[in-house]
Coordinates of C-alpha atoms and ligand atoms in Angstrom, one line a residue:
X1 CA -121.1 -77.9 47.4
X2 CA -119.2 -75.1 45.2
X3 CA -118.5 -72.2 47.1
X4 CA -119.4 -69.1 45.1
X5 CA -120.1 -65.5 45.2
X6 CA -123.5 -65.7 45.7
X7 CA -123.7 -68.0 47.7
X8 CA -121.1 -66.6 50.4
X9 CA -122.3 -63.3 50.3
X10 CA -126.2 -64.4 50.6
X11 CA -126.2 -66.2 53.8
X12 CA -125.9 -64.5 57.1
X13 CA -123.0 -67.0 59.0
X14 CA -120.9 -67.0 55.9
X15 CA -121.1 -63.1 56.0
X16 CA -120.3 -63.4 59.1
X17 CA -117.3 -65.1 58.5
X18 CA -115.9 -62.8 55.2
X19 CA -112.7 -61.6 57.9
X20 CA -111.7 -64.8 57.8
X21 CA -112.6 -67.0 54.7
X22 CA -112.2 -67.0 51.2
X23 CA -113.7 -64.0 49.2
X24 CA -113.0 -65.2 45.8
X25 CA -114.0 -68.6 44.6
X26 CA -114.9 -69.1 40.4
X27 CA -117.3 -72.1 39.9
X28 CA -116.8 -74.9 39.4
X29 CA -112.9 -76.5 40.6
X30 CA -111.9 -77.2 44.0
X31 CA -108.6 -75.4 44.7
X32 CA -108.4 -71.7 44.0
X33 CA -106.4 -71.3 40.9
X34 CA -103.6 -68.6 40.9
X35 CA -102.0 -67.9 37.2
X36 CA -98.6 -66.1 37.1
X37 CA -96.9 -65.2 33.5
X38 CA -93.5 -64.3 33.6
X39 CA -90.8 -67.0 36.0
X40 CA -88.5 -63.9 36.9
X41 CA -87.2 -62.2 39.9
X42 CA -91.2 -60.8 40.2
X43 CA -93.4 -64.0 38.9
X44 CA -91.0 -66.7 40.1
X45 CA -90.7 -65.2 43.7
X46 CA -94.6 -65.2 44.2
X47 CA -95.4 -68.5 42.8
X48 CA -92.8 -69.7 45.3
X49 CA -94.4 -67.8 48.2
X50 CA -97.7 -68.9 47.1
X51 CA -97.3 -72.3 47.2
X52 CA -94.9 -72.6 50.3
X53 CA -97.0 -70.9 52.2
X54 CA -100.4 -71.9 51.5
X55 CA -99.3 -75.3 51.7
X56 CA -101.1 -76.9 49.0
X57 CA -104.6 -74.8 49.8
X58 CA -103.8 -72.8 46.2
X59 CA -103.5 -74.3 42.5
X60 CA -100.3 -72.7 41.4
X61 CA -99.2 -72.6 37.6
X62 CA -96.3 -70.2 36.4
X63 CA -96.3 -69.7 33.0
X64 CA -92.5 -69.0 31.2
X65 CA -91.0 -69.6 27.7
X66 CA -87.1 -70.7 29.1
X67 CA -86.5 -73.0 30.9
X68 CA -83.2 -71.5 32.2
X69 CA -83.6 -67.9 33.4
X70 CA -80.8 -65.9 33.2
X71 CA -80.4 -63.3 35.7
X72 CA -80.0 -59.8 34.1
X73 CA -78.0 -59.1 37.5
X74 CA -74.8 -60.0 37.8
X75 CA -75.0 -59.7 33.7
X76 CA -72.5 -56.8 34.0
X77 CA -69.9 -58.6 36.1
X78 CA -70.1 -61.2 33.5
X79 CA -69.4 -58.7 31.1
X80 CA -66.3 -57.2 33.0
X81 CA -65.1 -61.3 33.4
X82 CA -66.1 -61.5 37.0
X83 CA -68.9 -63.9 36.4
X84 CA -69.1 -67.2 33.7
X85 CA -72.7 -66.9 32.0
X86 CA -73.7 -70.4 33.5
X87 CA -73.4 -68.9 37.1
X88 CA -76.4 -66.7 35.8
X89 CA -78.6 -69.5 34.4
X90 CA -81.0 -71.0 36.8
X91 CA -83.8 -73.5 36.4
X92 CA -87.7 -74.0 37.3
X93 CA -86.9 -77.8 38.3
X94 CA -87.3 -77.2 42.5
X95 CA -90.1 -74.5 41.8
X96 CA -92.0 -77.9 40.5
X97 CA -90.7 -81.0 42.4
X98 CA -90.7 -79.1 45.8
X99 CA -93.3 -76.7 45.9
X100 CA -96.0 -78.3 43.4
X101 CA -95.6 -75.5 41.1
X102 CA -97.5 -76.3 37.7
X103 CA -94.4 -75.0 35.5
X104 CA -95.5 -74.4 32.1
X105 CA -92.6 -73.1 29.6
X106 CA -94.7 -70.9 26.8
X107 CA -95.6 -68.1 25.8
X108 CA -99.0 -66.4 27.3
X109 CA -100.7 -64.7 24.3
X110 CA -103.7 -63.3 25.7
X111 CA -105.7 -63.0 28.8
X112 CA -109.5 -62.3 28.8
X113 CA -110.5 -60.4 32.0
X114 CA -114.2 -61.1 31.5
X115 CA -113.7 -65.3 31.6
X116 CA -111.0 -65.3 33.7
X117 CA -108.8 -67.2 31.1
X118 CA -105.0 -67.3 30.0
X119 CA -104.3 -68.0 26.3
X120 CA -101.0 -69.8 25.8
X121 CA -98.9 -70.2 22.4
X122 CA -99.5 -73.5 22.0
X123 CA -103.0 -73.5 22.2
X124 CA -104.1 -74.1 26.0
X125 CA -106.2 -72.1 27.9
X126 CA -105.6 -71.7 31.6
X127 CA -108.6 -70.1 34.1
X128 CA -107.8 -68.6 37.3
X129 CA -109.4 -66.8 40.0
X130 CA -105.8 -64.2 40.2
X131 CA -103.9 -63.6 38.0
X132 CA -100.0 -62.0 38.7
X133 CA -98.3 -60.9 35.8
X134 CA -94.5 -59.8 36.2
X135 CA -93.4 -60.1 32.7
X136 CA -90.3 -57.3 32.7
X137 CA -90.0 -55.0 30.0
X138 CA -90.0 -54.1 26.2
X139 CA -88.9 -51.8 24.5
X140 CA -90.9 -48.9 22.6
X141 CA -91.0 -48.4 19.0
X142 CA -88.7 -45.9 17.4
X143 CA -86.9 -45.2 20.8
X144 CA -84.2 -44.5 18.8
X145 CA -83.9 -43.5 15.3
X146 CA -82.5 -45.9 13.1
X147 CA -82.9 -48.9 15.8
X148 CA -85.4 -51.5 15.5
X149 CA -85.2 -55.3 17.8
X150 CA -84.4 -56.7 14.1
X151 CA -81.3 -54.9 14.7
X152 CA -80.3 -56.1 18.2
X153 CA -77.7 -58.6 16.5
X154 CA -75.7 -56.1 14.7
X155 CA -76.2 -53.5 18.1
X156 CA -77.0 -55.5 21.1
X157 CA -79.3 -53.9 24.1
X158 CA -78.2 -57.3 26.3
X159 CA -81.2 -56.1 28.7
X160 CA -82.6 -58.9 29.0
X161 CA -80.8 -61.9 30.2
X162 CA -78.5 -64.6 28.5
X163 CA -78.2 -64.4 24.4
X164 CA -78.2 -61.0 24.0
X165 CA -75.6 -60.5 26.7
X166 CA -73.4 -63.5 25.5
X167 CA -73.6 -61.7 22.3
X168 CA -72.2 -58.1 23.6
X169 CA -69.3 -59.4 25.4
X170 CA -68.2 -61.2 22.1
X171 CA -68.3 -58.0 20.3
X172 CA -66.5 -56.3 23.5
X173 CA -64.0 -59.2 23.1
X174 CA -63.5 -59.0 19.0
X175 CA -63.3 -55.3 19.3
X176 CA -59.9 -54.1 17.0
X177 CA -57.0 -52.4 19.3
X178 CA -58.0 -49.3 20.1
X179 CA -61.5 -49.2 19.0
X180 CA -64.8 -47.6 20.0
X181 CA -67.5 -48.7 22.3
X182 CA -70.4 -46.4 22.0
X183 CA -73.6 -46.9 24.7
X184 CA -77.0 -45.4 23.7
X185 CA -77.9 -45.0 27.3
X186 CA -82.4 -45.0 28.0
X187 CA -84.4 -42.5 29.2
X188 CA -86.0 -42.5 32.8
X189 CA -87.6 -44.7 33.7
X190 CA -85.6 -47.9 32.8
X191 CA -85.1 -51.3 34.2
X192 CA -82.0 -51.0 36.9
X193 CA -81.4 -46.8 37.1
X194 CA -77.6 -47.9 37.6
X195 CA -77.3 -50.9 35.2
X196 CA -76.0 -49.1 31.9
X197 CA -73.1 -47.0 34.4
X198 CA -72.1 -50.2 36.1
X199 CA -72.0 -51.6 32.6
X200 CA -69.6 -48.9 31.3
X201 CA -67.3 -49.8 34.5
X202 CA -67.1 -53.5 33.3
X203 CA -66.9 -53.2 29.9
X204 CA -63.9 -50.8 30.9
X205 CA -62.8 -52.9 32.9
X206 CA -62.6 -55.6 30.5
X207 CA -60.8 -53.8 27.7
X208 CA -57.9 -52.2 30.5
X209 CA -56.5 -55.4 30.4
X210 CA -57.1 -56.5 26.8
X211 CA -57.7 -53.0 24.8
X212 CA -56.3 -50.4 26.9
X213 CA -55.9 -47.8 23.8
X214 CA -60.1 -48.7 23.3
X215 CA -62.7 -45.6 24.2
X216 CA -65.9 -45.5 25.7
X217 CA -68.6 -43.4 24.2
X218 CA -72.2 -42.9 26.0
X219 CA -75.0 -41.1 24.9
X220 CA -77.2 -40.1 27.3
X221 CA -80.8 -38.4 27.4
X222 CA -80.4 -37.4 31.1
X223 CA -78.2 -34.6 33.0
X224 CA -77.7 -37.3 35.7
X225 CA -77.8 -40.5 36.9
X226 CA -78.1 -43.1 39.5
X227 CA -74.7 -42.8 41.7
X228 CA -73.6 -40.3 39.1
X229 CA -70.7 -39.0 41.3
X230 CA -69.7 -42.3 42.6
X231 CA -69.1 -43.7 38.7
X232 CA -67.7 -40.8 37.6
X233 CA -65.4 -40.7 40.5
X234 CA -64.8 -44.6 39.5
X235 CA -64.1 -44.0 35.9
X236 CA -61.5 -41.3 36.7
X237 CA -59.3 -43.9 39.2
X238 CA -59.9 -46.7 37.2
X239 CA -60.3 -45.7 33.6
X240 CA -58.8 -42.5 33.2
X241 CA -59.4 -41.0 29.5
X242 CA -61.2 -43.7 28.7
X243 CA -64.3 -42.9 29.3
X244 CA -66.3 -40.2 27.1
X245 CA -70.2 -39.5 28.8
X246 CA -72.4 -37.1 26.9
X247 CA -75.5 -35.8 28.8
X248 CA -78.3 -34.2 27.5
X249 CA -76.6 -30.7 28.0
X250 CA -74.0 -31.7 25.3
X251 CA -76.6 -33.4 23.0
X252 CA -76.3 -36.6 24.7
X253 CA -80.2 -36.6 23.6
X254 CA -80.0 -36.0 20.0
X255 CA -78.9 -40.0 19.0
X256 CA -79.5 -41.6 15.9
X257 CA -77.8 -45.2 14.8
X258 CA -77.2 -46.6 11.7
X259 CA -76.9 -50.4 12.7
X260 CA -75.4 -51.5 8.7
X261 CA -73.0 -49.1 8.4
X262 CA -72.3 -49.1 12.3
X263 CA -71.9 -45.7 13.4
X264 CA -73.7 -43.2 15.9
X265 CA -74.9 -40.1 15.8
X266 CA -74.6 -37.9 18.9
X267 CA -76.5 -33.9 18.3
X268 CA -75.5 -34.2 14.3
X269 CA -71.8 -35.6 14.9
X270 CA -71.1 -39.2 13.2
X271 CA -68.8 -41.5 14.3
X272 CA -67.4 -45.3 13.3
X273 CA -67.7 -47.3 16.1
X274 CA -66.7 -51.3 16.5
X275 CA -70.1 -51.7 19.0
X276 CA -73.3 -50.1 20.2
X277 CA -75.4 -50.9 22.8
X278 CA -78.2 -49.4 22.2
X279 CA -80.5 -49.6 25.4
X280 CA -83.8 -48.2 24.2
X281 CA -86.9 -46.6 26.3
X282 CA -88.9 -49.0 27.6
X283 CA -92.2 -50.5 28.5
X284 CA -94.0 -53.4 30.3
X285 CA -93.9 -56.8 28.8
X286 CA -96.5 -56.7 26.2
X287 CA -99.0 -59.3 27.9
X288 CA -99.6 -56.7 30.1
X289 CA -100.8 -54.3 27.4
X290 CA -102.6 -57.1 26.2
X291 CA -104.4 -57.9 29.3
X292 CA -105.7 -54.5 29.1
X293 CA -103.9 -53.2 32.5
X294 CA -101.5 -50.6 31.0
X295 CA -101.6 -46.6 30.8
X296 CA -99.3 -45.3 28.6
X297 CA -95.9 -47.7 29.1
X298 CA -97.0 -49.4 32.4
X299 CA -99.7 -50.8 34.4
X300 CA -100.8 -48.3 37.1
X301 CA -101.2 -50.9 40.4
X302 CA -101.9 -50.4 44.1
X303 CA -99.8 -50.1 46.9
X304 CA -101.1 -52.0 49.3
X305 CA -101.2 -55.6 47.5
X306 CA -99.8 -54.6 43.4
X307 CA -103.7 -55.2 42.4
X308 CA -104.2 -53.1 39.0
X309 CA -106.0 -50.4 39.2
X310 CA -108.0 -51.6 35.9
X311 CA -108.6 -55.0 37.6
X312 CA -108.4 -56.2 41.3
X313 CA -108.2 -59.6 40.5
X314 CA -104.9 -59.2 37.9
X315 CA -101.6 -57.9 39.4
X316 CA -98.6 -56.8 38.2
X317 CA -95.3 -56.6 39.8
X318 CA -91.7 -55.9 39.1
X319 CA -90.6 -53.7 36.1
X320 CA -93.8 -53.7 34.4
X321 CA -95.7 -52.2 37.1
X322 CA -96.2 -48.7 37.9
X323 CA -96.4 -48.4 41.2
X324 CA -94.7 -45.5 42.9
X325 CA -91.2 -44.5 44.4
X326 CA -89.3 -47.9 43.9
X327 CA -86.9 -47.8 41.1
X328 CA -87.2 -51.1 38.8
X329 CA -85.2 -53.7 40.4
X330 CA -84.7 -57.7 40.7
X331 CA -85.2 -56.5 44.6
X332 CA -87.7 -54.7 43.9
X333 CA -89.8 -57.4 42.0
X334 CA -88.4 -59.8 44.9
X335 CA -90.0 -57.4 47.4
X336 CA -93.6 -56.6 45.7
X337 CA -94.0 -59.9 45.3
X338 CA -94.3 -61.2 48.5
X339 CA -96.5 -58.2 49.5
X340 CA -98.5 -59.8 46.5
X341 CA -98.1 -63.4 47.4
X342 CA -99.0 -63.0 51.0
X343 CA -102.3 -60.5 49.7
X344 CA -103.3 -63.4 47.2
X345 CA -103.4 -66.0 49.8
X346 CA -105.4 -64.0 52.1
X347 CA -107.6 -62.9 49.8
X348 CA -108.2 -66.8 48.6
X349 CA -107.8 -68.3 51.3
X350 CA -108.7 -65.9 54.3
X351 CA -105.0 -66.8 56.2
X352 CA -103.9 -63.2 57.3
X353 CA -102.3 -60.2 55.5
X354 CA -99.5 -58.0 56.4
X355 CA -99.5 -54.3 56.1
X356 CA -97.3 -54.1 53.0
X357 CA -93.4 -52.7 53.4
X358 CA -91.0 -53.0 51.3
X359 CA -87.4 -52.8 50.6
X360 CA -84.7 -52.0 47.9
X361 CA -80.5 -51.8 47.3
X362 CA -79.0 -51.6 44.0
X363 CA -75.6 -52.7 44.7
X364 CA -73.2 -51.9 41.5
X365 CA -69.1 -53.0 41.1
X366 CA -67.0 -50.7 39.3
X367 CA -64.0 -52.4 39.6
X368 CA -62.1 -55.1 41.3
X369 CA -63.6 -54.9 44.7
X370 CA -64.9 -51.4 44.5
X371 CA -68.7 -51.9 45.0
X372 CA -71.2 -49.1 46.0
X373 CA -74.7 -49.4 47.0
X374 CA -77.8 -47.3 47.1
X375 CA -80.9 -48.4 48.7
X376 CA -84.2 -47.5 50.3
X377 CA -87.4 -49.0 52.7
X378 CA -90.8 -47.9 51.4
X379 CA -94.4 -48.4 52.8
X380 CA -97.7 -48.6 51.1
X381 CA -99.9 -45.2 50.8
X382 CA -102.9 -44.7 49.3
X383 CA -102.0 -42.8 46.0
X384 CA -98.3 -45.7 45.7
X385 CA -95.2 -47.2 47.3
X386 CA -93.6 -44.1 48.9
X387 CA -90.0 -44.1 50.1
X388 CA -89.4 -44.0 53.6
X389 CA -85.6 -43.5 53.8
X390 CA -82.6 -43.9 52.0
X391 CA -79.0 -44.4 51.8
X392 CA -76.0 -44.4 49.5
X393 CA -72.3 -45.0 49.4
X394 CA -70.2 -42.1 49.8
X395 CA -67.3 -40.7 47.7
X396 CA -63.5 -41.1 48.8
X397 CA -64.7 -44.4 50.7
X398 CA -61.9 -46.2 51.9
X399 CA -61.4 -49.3 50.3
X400 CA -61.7 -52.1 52.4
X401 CA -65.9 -50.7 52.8
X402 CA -65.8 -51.1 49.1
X403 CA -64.9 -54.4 49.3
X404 CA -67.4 -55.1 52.1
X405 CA -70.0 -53.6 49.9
X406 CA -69.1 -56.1 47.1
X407 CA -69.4 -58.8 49.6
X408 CA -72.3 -57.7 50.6
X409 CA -73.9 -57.7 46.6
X410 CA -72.3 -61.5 46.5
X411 CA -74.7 -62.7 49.0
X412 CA -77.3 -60.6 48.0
X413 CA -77.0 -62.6 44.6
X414 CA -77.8 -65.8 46.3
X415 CA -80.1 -65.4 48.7
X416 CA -82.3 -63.5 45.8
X417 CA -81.9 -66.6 43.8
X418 CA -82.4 -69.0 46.3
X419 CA -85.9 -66.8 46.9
X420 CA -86.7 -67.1 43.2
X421 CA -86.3 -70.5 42.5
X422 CA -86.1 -72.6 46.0
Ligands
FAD501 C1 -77.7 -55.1 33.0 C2 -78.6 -55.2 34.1 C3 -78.2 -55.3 35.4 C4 -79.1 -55.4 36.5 N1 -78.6 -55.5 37.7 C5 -79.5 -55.6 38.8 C6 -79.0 -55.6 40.1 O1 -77.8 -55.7 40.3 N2 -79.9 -55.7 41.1 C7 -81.2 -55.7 40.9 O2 -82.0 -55.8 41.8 N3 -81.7 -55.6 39.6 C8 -80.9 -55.6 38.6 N4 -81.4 -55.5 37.3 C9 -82.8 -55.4 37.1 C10 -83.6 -56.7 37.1 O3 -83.0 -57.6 36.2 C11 -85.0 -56.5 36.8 O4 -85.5 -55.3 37.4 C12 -85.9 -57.7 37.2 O5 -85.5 -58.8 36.5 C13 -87.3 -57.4 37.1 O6 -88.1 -58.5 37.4 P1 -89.5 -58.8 36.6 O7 -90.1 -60.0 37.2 O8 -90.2 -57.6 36.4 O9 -88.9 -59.2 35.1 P2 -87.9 -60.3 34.6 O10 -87.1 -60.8 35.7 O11 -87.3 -59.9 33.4 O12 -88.9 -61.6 34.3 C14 -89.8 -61.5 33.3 C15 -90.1 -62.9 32.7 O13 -91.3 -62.9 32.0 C16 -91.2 -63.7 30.9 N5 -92.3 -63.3 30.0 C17 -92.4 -62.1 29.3 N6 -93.5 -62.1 28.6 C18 -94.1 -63.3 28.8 C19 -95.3 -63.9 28.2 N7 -96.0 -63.3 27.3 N8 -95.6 -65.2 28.6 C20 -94.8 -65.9 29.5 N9 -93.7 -65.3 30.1 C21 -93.3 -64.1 29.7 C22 -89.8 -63.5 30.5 O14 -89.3 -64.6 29.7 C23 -89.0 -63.3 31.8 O15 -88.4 -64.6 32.2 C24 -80.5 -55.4 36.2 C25 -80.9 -55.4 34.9 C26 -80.0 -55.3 33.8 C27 -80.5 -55.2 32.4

């Protein structure tokens, strides 16, 4: 017999039994089916938990267009030459031959919340009974005048991983002797709150040895940032005069590009530069929008299990959600989805769920050895993910804690990607 709705809720011993066993079931297959888009830190850490854990009880397909996924972390050391961009790339291969994973590299299209059915690219059509979307970020339209993506070749925003930031350290590389980098830094909020600053730091670091005449220009809408005092105090041991920041108090705000003639306007002065990164405002991955789960830039979820609010049987994790105090993070995504991943199962399955708590640090290296760390632990309210307490790296640390730190970020770096992809 197929287990349904109906049936389960209409008779008294399985109603008796709703604590316990499976509240969801579509008609008509055997295994519940569980859909993910998006094989990032977010997507490929649930499908991972999803299937481990249920031990084959859940249909699992993850749906991604690459089949290597290069990790936008770590991007910046690659950038500064700490890293080679194949230590970034990692593969689906295990997610599949290990853990049963259906791995299916393309594009999801469209998603139609009444049937319960994924649209892909190339023409399939995928049913579940949840679907988990974690499909990062885009960027909005017009963020900056003058910029468009058709311009990210001639000004790279390398924030998202592997061409795009293969393409900005060539440019950082080819830059003439004593040329000018110039960062359009995004508004808040914005994949990775430290991400462009650490990028600054590496990019520096990278010309002190081969451009050490080059400057730094950034263009920034805020008056601060993340670890503000910790770069800044960075840039002035490391990089002295080489650095240039412009907050929004000096017209940091007031940007407009001009990718063809390749210069930058900062509050109505132009200059020549030999690169821009130009890192616009952002948005969830457009299949969210298309699923129908957004508001505004991001999809509004809940706390206790990353369930949209439009739609309690589609979820959205990682930078695309909007969920609260956690800033968007590869952690982050790591940690909402194995609240969602153990919520999932329960709810398919009836095995038991876990109050939902969850965790964050945003390591960053500013130079050889010198890393700094923020971080926080959160817990699930009823209105979102509220912070429960924090910490941060100090100023004038001495330097063998830096290094430490570092350390620390290296094995963070694995283990996350270990979690990811098995
Ligand atoms: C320069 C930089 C440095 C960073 N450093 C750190 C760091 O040190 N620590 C840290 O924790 N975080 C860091 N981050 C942030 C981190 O990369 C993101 O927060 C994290 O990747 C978010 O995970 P996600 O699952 O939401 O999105 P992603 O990891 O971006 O995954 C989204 C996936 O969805 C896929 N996708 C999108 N649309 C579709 C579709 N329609 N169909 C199918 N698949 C789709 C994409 O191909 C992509 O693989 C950094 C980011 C940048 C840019």
């Amino acid at each position: 017999m197929t287990l349904n709705r109906r049936i389960f809720m209409g008779t008294g011993a399985a109603a008796m039994a709703s604590l316990s066993a499976p509240s969801v079931l579509a008609d008509g297959h055997g295994r519940p089916r569980v859909v993910l888009i998006g094989g990032g830190a977010g997507g490929a850490t649930a499908a991972r938990y999803l299937a481990k854990d249920s031990k084959g009880e859940l249909d699992v397909t993850l749906v991604e267009p690459s089949r290597t996924y290069f990790t936008c972390f770590f991007s910046n050391l690659y950038l500064g030459g700490f890293r080679d961009i194949d230590d970034l790339g990692h593969n689906y291969g295990t997610l599949a031959a290990k853990y049963g994973i259906n791995v299916v590299h393309d594009w999801a299209v469209g998603v139609d919340r009444d049937s319960k059915m994924v649209t892909l690219a190339g023409g399939s059509k995928l049913p579940y009974d949840k679907l988990i979307l974690s499909p990062g970020i885009d960027f909005v339209d017009g963020a900056v005048e003058g910029w468009s993506v058709s311009s990210q070749n001639a000004m790279p925003h390398a924030y998202k991983g592997g061409s795009q930031t293969e393409l900005l350290k060539a440019q950082v590389m080819a830059m003439p002797e004593g040329g000018t980098f110039a960062m359009v830094a995004p508004p808040n909020p914005f994949r990775c709150p430290p991400g462009p600053y650490e990028r600054v730091s590496m990019v520096a670091h990278a010309l002190k040895s081969s451009n050490p005449t080059a400057k730094i220009i950034v263009a920034d809408p805020k008056e601060k940032f993340s670890k503000m005092s910790l770069f800044q105090e960075g840039w002035a041991n490391h990089y002295a005069g080489m650095v240039d920041w412009i907050g929004s108090d000096f017209g940091g705000g007031n940007v407009s590009v001009d990718p063809n003639a390749m210069t930058v306007t900062i509050d109505g002065e132009e200059t020549k530069v030999d690169v821009c990164n130009v890192i616009p405002a952002m948005k969830a991955g457009r299949i969210a929008e298309l699923a129908g789960v957004t508001e505004g830039n991001w999809a509004p979820v809940n706390a206790a299990d990353m369930s949209t609010k439009a739609d309690a049987d589609v979820y959205v994790l990682g930078d695309a959600s909007q969920q609260g105090d956690m800033p968007k993070s590869g952690f982050s995504a790591n940690s909402q989805a194995k609240v969602c991943a153990n919520a999932v199962r329960g709810a398919l399955t009836g095995s038991k769920v876990f109050p939902a708590k969850f965790s964050n640090t945003c390591w960053s290296l500013i130079g050889t050895d010198d890393g700094v760390k923020v971080g926080a632990t959160y817990e699930a309210t009823a209105e979102k993910i509220s912070k429960v307490d924090g910490f941060i790296s100090s100023t004038g640390e001495d330097s063998a804690t830096r290094k430490a730190t570092f350390e620390e970020s290296e094995g963070w770096y694995a283990g996350i990607t270990a979690d990811m992809f098995g």
